[in-house]
Coordinates of N, CA and C in Angstrom, one line a residue:
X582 N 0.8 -1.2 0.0 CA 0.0 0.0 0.0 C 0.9 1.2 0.0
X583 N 1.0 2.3 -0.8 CA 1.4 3.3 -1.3 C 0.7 4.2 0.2
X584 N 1.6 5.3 0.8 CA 1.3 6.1 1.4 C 0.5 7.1 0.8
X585 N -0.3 8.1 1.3 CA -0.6 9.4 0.8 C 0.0 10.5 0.6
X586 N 1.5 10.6 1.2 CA 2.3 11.3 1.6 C 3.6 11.1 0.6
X587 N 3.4 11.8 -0.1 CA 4.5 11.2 -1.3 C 5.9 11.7 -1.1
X588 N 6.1 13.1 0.0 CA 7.2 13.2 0.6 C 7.7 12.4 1.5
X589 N 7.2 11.1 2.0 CA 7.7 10.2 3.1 C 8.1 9.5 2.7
X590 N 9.4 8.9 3.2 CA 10.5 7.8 3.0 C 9.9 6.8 2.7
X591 N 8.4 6.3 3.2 CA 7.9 5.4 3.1 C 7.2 5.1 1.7
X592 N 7.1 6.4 1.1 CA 6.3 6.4 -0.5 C 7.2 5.5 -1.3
X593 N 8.5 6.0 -1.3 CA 9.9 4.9 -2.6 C 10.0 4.0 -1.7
X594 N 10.0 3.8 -0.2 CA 10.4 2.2 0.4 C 9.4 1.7 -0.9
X595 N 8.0 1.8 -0.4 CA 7.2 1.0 -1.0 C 6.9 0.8 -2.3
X596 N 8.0 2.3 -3.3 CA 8.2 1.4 -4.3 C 9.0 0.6 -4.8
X597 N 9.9 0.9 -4.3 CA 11.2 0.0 -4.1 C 11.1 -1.4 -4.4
X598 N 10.1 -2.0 -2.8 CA 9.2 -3.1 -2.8 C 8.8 -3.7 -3.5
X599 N 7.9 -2.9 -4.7 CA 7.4 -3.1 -5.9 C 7.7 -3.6 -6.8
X600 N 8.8 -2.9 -7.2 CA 9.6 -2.9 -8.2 C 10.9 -4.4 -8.1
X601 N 10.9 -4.3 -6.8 CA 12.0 -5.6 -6.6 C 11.7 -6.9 -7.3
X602 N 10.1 -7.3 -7.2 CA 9.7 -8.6 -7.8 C 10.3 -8.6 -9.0
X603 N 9.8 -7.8 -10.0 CA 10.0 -8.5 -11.3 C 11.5 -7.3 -11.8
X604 N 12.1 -6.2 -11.5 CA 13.6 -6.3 -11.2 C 14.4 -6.8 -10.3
X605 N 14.7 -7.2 -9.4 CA 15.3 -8.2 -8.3 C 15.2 -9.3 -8.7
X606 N 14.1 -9.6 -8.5 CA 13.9 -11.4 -8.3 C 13.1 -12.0 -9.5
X607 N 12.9 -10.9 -10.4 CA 12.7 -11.5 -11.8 C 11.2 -12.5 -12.2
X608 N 10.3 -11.6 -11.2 CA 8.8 -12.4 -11.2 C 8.2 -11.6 -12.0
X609 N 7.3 -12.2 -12.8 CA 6.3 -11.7 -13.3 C 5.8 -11.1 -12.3
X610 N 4.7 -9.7 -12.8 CA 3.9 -8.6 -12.3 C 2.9 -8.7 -12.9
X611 N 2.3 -9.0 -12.0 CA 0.6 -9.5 -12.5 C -0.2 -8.2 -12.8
X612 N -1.3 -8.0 -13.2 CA -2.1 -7.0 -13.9 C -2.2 -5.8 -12.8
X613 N -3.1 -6.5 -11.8 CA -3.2 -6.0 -10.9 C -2.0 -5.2 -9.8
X614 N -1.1 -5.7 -9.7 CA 0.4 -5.5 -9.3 C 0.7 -4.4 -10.2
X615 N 0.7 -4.0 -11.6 CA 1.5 -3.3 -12.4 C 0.3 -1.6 -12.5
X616 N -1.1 -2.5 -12.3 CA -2.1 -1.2 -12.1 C -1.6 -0.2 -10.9
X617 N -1.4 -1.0 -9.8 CA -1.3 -0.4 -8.6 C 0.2 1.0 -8.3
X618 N 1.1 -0.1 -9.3 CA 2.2 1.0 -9.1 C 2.2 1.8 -10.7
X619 N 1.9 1.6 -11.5 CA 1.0 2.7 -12.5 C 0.6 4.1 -11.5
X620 N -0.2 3.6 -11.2 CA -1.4 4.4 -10.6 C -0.5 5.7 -9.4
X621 N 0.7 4.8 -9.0 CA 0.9 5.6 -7.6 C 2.3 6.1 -8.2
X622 N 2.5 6.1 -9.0 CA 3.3 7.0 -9.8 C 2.8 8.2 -10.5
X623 N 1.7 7.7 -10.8 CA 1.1 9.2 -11.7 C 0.3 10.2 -10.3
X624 N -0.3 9.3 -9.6 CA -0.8 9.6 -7.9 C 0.4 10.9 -7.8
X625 N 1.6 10.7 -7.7 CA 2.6 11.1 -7.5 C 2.5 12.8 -7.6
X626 N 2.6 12.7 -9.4 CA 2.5 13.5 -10.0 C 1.2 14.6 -10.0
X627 N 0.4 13.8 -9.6 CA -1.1 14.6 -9.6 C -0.9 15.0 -8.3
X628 N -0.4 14.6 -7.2 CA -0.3 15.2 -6.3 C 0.2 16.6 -6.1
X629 N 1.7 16.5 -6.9 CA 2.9 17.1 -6.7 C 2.0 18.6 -7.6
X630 N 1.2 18.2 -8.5 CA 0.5 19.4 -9.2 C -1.2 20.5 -8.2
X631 N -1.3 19.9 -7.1 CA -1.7 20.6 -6.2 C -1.4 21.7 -5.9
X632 N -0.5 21.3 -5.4 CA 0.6 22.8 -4.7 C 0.7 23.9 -5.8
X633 N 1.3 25.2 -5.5 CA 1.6 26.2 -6.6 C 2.4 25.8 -8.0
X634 N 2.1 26.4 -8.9 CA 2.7 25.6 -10.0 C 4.0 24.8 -10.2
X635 N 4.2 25.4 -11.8 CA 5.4 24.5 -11.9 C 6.7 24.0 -11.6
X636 N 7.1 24.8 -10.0 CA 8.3 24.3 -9.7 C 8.3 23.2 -8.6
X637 N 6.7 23.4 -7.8 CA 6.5 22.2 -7.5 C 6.8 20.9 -7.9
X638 N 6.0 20.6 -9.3 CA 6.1 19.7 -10.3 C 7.1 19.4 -10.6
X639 N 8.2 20.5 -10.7 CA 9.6 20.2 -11.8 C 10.0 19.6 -11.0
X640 N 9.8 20.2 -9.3 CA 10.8 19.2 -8.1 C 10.5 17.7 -7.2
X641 N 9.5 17.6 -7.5 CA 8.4 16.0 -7.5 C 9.2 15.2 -8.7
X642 N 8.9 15.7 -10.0 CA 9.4 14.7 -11.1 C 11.0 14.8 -11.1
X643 N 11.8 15.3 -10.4 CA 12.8 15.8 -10.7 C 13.4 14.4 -9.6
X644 N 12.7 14.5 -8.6 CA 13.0 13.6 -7.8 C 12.9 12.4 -7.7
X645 N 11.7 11.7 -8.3 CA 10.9 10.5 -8.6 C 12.3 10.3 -9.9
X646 N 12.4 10.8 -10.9 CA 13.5 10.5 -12.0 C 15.2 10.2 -11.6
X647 N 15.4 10.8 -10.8 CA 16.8 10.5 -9.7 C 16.5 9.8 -9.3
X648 N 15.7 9.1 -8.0 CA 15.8 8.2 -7.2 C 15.4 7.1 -8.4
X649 N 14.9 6.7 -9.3 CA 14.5 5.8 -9.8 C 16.1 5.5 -10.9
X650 N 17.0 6.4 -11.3 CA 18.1 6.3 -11.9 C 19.2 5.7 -11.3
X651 N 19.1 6.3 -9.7 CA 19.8 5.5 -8.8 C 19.5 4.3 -8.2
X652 N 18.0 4.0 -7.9 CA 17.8 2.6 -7.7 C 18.3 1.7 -8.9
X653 N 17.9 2.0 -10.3 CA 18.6 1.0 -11.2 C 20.2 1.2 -11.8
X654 N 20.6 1.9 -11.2 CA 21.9 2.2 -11.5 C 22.5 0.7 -10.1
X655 N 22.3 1.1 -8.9 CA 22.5 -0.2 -7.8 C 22.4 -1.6 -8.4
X656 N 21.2 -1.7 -9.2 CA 21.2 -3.0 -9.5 C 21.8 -3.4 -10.6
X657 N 21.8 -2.5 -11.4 CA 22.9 -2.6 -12.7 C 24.6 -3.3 -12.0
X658 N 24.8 -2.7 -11.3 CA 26.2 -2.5 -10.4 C 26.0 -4.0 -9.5
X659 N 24.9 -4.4 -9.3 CA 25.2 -5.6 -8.4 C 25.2 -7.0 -9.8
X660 N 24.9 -6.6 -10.6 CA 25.0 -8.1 -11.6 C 26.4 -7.8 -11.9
X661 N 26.7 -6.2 -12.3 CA 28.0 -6.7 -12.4 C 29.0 -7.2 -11.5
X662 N 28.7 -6.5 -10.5 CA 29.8 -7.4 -9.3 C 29.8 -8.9 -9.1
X663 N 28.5 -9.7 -9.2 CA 28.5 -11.1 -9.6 C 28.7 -11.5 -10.2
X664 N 28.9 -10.6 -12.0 CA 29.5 -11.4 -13.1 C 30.8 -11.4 -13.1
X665 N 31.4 -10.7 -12.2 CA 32.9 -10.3 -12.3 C 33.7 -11.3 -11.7
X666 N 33.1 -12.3 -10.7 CA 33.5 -13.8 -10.0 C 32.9 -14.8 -10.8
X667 N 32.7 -14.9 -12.0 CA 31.8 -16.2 -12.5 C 33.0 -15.6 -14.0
X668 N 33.2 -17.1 -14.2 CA 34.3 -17.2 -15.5 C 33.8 -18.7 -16.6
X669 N 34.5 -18.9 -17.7 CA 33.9 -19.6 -19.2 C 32.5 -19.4 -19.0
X670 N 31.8 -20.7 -19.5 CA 30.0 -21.1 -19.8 C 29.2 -20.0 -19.0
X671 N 30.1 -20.2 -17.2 CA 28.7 -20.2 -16.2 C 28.7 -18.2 -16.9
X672 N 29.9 -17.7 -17.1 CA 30.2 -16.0 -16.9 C 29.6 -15.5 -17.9
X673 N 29.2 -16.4 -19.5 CA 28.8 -16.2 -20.9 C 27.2 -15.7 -20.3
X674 N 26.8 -17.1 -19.7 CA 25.2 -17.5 -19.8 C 24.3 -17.0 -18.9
X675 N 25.5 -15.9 -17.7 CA 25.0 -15.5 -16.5 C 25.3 -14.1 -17.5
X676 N 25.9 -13.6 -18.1 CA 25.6 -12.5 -18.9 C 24.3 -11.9 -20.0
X677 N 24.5 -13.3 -20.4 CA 23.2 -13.1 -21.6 C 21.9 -13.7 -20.6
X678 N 21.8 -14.2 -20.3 CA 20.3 -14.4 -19.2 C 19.9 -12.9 -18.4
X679 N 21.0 -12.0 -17.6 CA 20.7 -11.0 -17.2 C 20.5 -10.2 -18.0
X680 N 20.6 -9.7 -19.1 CA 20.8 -8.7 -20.7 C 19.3 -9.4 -20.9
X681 N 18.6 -10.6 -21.1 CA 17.2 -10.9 -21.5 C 16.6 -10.5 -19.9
X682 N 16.7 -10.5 -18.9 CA 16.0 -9.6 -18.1 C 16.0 -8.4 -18.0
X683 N 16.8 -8.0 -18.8 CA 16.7 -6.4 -18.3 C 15.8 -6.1 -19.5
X684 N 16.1 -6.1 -21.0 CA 15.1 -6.0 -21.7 C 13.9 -5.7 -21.8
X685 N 13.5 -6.9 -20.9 CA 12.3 -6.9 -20.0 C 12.0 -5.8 -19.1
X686 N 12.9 -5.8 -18.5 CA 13.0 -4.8 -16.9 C 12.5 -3.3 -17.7
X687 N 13.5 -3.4 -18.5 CA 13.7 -1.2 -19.5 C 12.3 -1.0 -19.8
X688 N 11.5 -1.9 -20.6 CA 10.2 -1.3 -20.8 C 9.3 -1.7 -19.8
X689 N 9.6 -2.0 -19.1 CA 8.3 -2.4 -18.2 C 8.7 -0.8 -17.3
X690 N 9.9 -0.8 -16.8 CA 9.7 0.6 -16.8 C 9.4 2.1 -17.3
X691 N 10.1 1.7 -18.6 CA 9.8 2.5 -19.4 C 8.0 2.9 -19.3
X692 N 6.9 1.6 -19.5 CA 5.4 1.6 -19.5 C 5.2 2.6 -18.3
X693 N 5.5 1.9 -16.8 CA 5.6 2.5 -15.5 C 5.5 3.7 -15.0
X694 N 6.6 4.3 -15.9 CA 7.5 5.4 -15.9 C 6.8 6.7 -16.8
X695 N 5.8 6.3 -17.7 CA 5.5 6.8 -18.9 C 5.0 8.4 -18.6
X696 N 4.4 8.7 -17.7 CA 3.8 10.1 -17.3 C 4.9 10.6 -16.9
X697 N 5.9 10.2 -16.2 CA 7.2 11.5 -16.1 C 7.8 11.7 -17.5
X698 N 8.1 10.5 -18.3 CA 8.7 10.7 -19.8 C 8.1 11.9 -20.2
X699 N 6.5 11.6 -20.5 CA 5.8 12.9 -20.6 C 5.0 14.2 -20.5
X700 N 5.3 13.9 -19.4 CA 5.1 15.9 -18.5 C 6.0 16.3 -18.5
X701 N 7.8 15.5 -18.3 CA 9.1 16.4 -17.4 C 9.9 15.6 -18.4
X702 N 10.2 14.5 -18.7 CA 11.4 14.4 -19.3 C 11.2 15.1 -21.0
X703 N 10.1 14.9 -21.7 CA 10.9 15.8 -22.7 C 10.3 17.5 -22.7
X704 N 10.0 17.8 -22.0 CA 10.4 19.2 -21.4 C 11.7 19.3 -21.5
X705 N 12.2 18.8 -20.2 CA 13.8 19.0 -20.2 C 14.7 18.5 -21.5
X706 N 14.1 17.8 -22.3 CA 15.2 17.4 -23.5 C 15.2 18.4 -24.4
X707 N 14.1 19.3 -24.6 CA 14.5 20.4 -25.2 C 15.2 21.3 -24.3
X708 N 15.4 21.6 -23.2 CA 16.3 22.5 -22.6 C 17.6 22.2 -22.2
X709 N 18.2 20.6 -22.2 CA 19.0 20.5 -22.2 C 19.0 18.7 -23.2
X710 N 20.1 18.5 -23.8 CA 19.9 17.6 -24.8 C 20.7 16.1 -24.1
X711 N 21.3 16.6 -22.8 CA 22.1 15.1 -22.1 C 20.5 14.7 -21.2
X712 N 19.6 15.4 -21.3 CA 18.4 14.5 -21.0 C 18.1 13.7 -21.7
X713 N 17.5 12.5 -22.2 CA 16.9 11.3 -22.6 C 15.1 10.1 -22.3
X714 N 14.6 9.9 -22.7 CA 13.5 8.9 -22.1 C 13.7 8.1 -20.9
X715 N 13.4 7.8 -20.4 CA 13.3 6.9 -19.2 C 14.1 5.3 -19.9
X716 N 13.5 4.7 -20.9 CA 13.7 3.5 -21.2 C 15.2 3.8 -22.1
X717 N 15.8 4.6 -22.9 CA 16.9 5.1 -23.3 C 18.3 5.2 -22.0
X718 N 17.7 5.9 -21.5 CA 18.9 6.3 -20.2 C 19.2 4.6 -19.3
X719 N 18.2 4.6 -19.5 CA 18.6 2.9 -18.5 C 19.4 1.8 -19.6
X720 N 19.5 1.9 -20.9 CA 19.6 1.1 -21.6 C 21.7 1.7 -21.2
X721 N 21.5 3.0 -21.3 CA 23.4 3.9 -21.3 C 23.7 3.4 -20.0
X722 N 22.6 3.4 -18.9 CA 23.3 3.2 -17.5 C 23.9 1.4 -17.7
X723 N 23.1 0.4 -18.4 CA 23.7 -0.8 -18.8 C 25.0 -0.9 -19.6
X724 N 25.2 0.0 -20.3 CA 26.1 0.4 -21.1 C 27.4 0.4 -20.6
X725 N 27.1 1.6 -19.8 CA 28.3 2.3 -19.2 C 28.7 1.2 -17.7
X726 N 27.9 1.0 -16.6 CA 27.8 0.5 -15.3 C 28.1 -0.9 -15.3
X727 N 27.8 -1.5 -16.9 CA 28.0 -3.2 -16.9 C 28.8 -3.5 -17.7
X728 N 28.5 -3.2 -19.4 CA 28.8 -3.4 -20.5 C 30.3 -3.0 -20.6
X729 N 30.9 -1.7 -20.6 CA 31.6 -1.3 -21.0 C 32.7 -1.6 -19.5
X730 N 32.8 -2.5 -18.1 CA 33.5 -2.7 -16.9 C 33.3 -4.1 -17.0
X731 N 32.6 -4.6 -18.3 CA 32.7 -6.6 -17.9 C 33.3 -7.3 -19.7
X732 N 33.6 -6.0 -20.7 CA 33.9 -6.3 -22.1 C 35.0 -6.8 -22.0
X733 N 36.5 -6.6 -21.2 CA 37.3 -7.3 -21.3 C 37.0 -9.1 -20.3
X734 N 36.4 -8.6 -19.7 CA 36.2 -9.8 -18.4 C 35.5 -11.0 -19.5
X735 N 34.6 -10.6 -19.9 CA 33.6 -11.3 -21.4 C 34.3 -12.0 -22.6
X736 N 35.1 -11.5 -23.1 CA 35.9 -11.4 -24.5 C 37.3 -12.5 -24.6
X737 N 37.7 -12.4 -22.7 CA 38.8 -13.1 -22.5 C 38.2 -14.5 -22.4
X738 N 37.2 -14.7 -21.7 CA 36.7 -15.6 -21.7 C 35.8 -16.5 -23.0
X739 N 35.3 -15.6 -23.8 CA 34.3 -16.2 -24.8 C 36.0 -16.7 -26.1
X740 N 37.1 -16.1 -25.9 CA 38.7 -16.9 -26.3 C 39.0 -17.8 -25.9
X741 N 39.0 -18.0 -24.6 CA 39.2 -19.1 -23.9 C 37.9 -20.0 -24.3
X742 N 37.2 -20.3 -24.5 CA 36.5 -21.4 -25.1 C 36.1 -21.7 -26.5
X743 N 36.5 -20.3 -27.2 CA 36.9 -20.9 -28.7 C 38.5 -21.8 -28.8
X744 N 39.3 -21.3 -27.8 CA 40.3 -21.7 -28.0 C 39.9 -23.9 -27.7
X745 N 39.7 -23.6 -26.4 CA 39.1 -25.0 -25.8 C 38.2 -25.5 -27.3
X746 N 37.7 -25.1 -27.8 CA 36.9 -25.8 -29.0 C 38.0 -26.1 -30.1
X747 N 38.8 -25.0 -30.3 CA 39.9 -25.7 -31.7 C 40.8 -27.0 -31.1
X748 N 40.9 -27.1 -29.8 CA 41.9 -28.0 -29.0 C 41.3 -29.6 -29.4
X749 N 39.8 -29.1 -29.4 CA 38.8 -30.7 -29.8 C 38.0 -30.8 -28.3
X750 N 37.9 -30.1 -27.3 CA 37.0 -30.3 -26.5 C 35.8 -29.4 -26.7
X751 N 34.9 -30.0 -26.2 CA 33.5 -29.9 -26.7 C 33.2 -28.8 -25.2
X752 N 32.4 -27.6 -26.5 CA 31.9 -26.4 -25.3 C 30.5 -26.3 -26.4
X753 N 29.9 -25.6 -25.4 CA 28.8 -24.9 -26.1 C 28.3 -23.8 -27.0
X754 N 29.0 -24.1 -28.4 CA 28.7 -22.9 -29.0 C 27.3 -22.0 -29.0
X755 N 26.3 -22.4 -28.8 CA 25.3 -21.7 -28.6 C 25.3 -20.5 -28.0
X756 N 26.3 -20.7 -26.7 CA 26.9 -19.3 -26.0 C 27.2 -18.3 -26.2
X757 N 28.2 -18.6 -27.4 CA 29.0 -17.6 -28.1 C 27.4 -16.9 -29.1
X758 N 27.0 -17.3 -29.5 CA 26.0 -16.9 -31.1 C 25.3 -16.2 -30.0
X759 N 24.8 -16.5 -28.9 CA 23.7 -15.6 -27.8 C 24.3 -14.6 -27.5
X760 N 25.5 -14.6 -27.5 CA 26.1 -13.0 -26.6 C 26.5 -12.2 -27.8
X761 N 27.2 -12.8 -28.8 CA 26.9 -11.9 -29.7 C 25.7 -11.2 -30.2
X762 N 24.4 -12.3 -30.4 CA 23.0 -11.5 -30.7 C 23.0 -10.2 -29.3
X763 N 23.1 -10.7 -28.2 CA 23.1 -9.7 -26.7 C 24.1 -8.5 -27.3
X764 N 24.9 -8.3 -28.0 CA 25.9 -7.4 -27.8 C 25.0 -6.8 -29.3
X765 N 25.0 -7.5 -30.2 CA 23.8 -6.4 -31.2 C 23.0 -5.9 -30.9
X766 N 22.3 -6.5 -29.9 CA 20.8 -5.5 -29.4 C 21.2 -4.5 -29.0
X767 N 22.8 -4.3 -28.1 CA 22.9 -3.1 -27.8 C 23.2 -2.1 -28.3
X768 N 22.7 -0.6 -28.2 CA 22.8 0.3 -29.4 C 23.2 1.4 -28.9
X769 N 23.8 1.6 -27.8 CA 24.7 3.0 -27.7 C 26.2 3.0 -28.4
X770 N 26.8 4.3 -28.4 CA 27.9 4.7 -29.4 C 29.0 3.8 -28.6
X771 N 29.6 3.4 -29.9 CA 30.4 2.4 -29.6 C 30.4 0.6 -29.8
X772 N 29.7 0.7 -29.6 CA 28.8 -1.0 -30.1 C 29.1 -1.5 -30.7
X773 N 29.1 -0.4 -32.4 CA 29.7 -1.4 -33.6 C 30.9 -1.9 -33.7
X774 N 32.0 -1.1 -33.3 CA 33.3 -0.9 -32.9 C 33.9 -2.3 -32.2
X775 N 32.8 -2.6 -31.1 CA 33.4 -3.9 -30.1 C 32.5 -5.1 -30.7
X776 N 31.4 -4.7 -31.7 CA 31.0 -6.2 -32.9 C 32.2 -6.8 -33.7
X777 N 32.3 -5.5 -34.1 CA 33.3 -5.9 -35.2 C 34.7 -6.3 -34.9
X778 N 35.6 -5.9 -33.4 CA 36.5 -6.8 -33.1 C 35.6 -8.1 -32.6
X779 N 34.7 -8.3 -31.8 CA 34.0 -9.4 -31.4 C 34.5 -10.7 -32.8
X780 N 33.7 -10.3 -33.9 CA 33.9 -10.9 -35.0 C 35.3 -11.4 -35.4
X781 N 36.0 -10.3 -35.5 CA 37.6 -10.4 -35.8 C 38.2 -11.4 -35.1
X782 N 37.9 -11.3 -33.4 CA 38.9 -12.0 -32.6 C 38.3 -13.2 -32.6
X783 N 37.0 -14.0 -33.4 CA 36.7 -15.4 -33.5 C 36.8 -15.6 -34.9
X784 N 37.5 -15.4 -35.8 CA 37.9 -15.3 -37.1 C 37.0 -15.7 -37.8
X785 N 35.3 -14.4 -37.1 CA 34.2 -14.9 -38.2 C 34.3 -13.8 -39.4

């Protein structure tokens, strides 16, 4: 249950809560579960538009958009600190399994998230252009927080079992074809650049 009080610590505990099932622990969010936190997000916002005008507002969404950048910024940062102790198959398939949850994760926020995208976030993209969508910025915070601190960790290892395959021992190439598809999905600058060594350094 969502407070009334959208300034109390207890409003983000409880969304936090929320949000943990199917980011954290990777459960489906049943209809009813995804109405509720819908609802108490835009609650938020309709609240935050009571008070005197728009700086109210700018400072409600302003805040709701931070704390929600930093809560998935945390969790971005905790897969990678687990993927950083996991090495060959288990470090490939514990990579590409998290990359298909987040997928997941980005638009379901992104849906979630959809009335700050549009009352405040592109407001601000025309006033400043390092603003972004909700489902965009989280795709860079993966980018930047996982992708770009686990590419050498990834690469040495997805060698090390091409290598193990030209030796004559049997690995799972299916691994390799998945993380590549995982590394095309992603589309911030830079990308093509580490495809196309990808490619290179398996002499496809």
């Amino acid at each position: 249950m969502f407070p009334d009080d959208i300034n109390s610590t207890e409003y983000l505990e409880a969304l936090q809560h929320a949000l943990d099932g199917p980011i954290v622990r990777h459960e489906i969010m049943s209809t009813p579960e995804y109405m509720k936190v819908y609802s108490a997000v835009k609650h938020y916002q309709d609240y935050a538009c009571v008070e005197p005008p728009a700086m109210t507002t700018m400072c409600c969404n302003r805040r709701l958009y931070n704390w929600l950048i930093s809560y998935m910024t945390k969790n971005i940062r905790d897969i990678k600190d687990k993927a950083l102790v996991l090495s060959g198959p288990a470090l490939l398939d514990f990579y590409i399994t998290q990359w298909e949850y987040f997928q997941t994760t980005h638009m379901l926020i992104g849906r979630l998230f959809f009335s700050v995208d549009q009352q405040w976030i592109e407001r601000q993209c025309k006033q400043d252009p390092n603003y972004t969508c909700i489902s965009s910025t989280l795709i860079q915070l993966w980018y930047f927080y996982l992708f770009r601190r686990l590419t050498t960790h990834v690469m040495s290892n997805v060698i090390s079992l091409v290598d193990a395959e030209r030796s004559g021992r049997a690995i799972d190439s299916t691994l390799i074809t998945r993380l590549y598809k995982a590394y095309v999905e992603l589309k911030p600058e830079g990308i093509a650049k580490c495809n196309a060594e990808f490619r290179e350094r398996l002499g496809a």
